XYZ file of C-alpha atoms in Angstrom:
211
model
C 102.165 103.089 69.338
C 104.278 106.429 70.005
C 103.133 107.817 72.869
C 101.231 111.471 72.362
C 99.469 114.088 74.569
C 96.070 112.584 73.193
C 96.998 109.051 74.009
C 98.418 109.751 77.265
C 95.190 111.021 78.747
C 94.093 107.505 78.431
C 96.456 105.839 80.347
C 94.330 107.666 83.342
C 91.713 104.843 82.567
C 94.643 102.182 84.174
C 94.043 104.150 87.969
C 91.101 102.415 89.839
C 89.244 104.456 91.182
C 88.811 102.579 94.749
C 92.260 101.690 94.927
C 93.344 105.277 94.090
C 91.178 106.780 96.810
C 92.426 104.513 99.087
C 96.353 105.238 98.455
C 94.962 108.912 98.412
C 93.939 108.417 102.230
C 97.547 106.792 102.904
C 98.918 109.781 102.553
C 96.791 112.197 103.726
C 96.928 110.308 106.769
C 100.646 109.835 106.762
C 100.581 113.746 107.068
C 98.018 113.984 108.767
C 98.189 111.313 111.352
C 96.395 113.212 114.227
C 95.619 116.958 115.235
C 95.833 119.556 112.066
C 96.819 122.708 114.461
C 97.734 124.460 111.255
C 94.482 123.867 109.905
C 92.573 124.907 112.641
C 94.306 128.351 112.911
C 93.204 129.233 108.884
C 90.061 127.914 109.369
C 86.709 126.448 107.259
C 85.835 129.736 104.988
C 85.867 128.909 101.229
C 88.848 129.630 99.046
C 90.438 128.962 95.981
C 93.943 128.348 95.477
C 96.355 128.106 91.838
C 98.491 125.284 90.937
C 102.155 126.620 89.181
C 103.988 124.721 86.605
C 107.627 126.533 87.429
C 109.879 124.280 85.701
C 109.857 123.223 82.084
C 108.974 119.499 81.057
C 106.282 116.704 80.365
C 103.240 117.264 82.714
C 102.288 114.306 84.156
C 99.887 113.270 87.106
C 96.360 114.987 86.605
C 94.493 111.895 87.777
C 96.334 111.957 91.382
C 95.592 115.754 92.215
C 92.048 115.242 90.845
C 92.219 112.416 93.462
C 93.483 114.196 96.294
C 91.412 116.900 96.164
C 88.059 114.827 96.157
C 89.022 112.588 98.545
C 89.268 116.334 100.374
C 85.753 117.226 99.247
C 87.627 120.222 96.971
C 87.370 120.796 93.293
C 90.128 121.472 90.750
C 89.298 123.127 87.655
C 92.257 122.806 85.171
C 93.555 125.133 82.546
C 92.183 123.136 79.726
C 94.393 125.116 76.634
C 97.575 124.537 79.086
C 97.176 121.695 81.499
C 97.322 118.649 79.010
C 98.565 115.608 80.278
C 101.616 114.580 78.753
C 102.351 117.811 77.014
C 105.688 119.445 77.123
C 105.135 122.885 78.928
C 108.263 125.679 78.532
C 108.213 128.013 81.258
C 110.924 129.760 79.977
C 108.855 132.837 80.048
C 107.816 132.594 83.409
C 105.648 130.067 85.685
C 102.119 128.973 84.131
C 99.169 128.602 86.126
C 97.759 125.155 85.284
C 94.638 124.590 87.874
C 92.489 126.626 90.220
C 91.619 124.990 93.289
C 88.599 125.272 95.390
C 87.510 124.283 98.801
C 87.594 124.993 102.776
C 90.869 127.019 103.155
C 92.087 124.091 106.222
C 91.317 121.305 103.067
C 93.037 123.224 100.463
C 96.565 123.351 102.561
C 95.797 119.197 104.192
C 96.310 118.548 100.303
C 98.618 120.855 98.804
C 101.785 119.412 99.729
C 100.795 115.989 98.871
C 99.248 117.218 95.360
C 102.006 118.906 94.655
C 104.798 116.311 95.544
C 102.650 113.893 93.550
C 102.373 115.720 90.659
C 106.196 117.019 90.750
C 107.262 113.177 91.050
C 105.328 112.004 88.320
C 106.097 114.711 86.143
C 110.051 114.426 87.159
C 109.564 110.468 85.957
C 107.870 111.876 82.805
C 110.157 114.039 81.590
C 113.029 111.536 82.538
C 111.416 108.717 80.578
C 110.566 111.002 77.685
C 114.522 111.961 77.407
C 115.840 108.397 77.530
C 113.512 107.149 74.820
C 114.330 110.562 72.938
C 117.950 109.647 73.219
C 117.381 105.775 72.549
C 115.978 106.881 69.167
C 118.204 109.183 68.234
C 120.877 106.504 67.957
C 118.638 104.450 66.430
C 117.658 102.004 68.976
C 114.328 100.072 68.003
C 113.532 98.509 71.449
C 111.418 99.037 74.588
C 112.910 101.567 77.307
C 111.393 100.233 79.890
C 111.587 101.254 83.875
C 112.595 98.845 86.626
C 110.500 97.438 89.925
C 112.737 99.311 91.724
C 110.032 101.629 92.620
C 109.953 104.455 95.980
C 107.681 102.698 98.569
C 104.057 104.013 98.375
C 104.806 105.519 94.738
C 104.788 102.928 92.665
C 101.282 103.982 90.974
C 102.594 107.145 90.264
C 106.093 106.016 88.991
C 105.022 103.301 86.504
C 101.813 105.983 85.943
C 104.762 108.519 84.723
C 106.316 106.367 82.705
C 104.086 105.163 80.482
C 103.190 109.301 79.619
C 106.808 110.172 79.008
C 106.532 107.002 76.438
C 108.850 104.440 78.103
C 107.436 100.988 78.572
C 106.493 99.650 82.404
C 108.667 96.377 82.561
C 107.071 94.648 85.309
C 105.043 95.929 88.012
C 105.669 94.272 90.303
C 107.358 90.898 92.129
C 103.695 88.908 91.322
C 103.774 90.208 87.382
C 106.470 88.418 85.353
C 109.330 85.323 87.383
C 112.921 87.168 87.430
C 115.035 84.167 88.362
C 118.375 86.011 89.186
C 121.688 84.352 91.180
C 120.154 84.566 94.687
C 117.723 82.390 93.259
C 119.647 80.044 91.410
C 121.975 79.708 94.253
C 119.562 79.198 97.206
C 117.210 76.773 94.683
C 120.390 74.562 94.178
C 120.376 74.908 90.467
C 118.697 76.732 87.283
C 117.396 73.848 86.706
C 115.646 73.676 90.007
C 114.679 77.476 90.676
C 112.410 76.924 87.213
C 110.742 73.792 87.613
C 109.574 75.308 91.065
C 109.055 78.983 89.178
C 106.659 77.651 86.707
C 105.016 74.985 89.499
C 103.794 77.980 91.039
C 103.755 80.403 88.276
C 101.608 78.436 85.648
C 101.792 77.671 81.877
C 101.070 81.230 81.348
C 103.032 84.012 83.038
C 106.488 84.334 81.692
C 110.043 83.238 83.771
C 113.265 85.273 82.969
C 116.776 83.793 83.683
């Protein structure tokens, strides 16, 4: 299935909710880990703040600043004719406004940074993936692209998320999906032999092992 602006919104179905609101909280706390002095000089009133798409590529990410905003008790109200997810955007003609946010003023800045480095990561994996399958098919290449578990530590939602809506394929997810037998392995097992017999022991008749 080639991977359109209409079939990416799906993939927003793969977040769980409870698990996303709980990775949500990681960060907020990681930026938040105590006092919010900043937050206590703006203050409680409501506000409303807009979202910018400023550089040109696949938008990807919606779910996660929908997430950190709730978990914030704020409300995002997107640009529905411009803020599709998985759409290329051009901004050649200038930066387009794709949400309005609304809240307390001190919740609106706890979450902007971590919206917005969320949804710039996720979009930057987007628009990579959706260039390397471009080029893959271009020179006629049939096969998955696919992404590796080499994933940045407390984004590997959002990576593998971005992948899948710049339409390259999620290889594994992680080291519990899929057996990768690889030389370590092999070497500290004492054989290939060995390292599979014990691979599939634990592994089962079902999941896959990879030499």
């Amino acid at each position: 299935m080639s991977v359109t602006p209409e079939n990416s919104q799906l993939f927003a179905a793969l977040l769980p909710e409870r698990q996303l609101d709980s990775l949500v909280g990681q960060w907020i706390h990681d930026d938040i880990p105590s006092f919010d002095v900043g937050g206590l000089v703006v203050g409680t009133a409501p506000k409303q703040a807009t979202l910018w798409m400023k550089s040109s590529g696949i938008l990807a990410g919606m779910p996660f600043v929908d997430a950190v905003f709730n978990h914030l008790q704020c409300s995002v109200e997107w640009n529905k004719d411009v803020a599709i997810e998985g759409k290329w955007i051009d901004v050649d003609g200038g930066k387009i406004a794709l949400a309005t946010v609304h809240g307390p003023v001190h919740k609106l800045l706890q979450g902007e940074r971590t919206a917005l480095n969320t949804m710039s990561r996720c979009s930057g994996v987007a628009t990579g993936s959706h260039h390397s399958v471009e080029v893959a098919r271009k020179i006629g290449w049939k096969g998955w692209v696919a992404g590796t578990r080499k994933t940045t530590p407390g984004f590997r939602v959002v990576e593998k998320y971005g992948l899948l809506v710049g339409g390259a394929a999620t290889h594994r997810l992680d080291l519990s999906q899929m057996v990768m037998l690889k030389d370590n392995h092999i070497w500290a097992a004492g054989s290939i032999t060995d390292a599979v017999k014990l691979a599939r022991r634990a592994a089962g008749f079902s999941q896959k092992i990879e030499v």
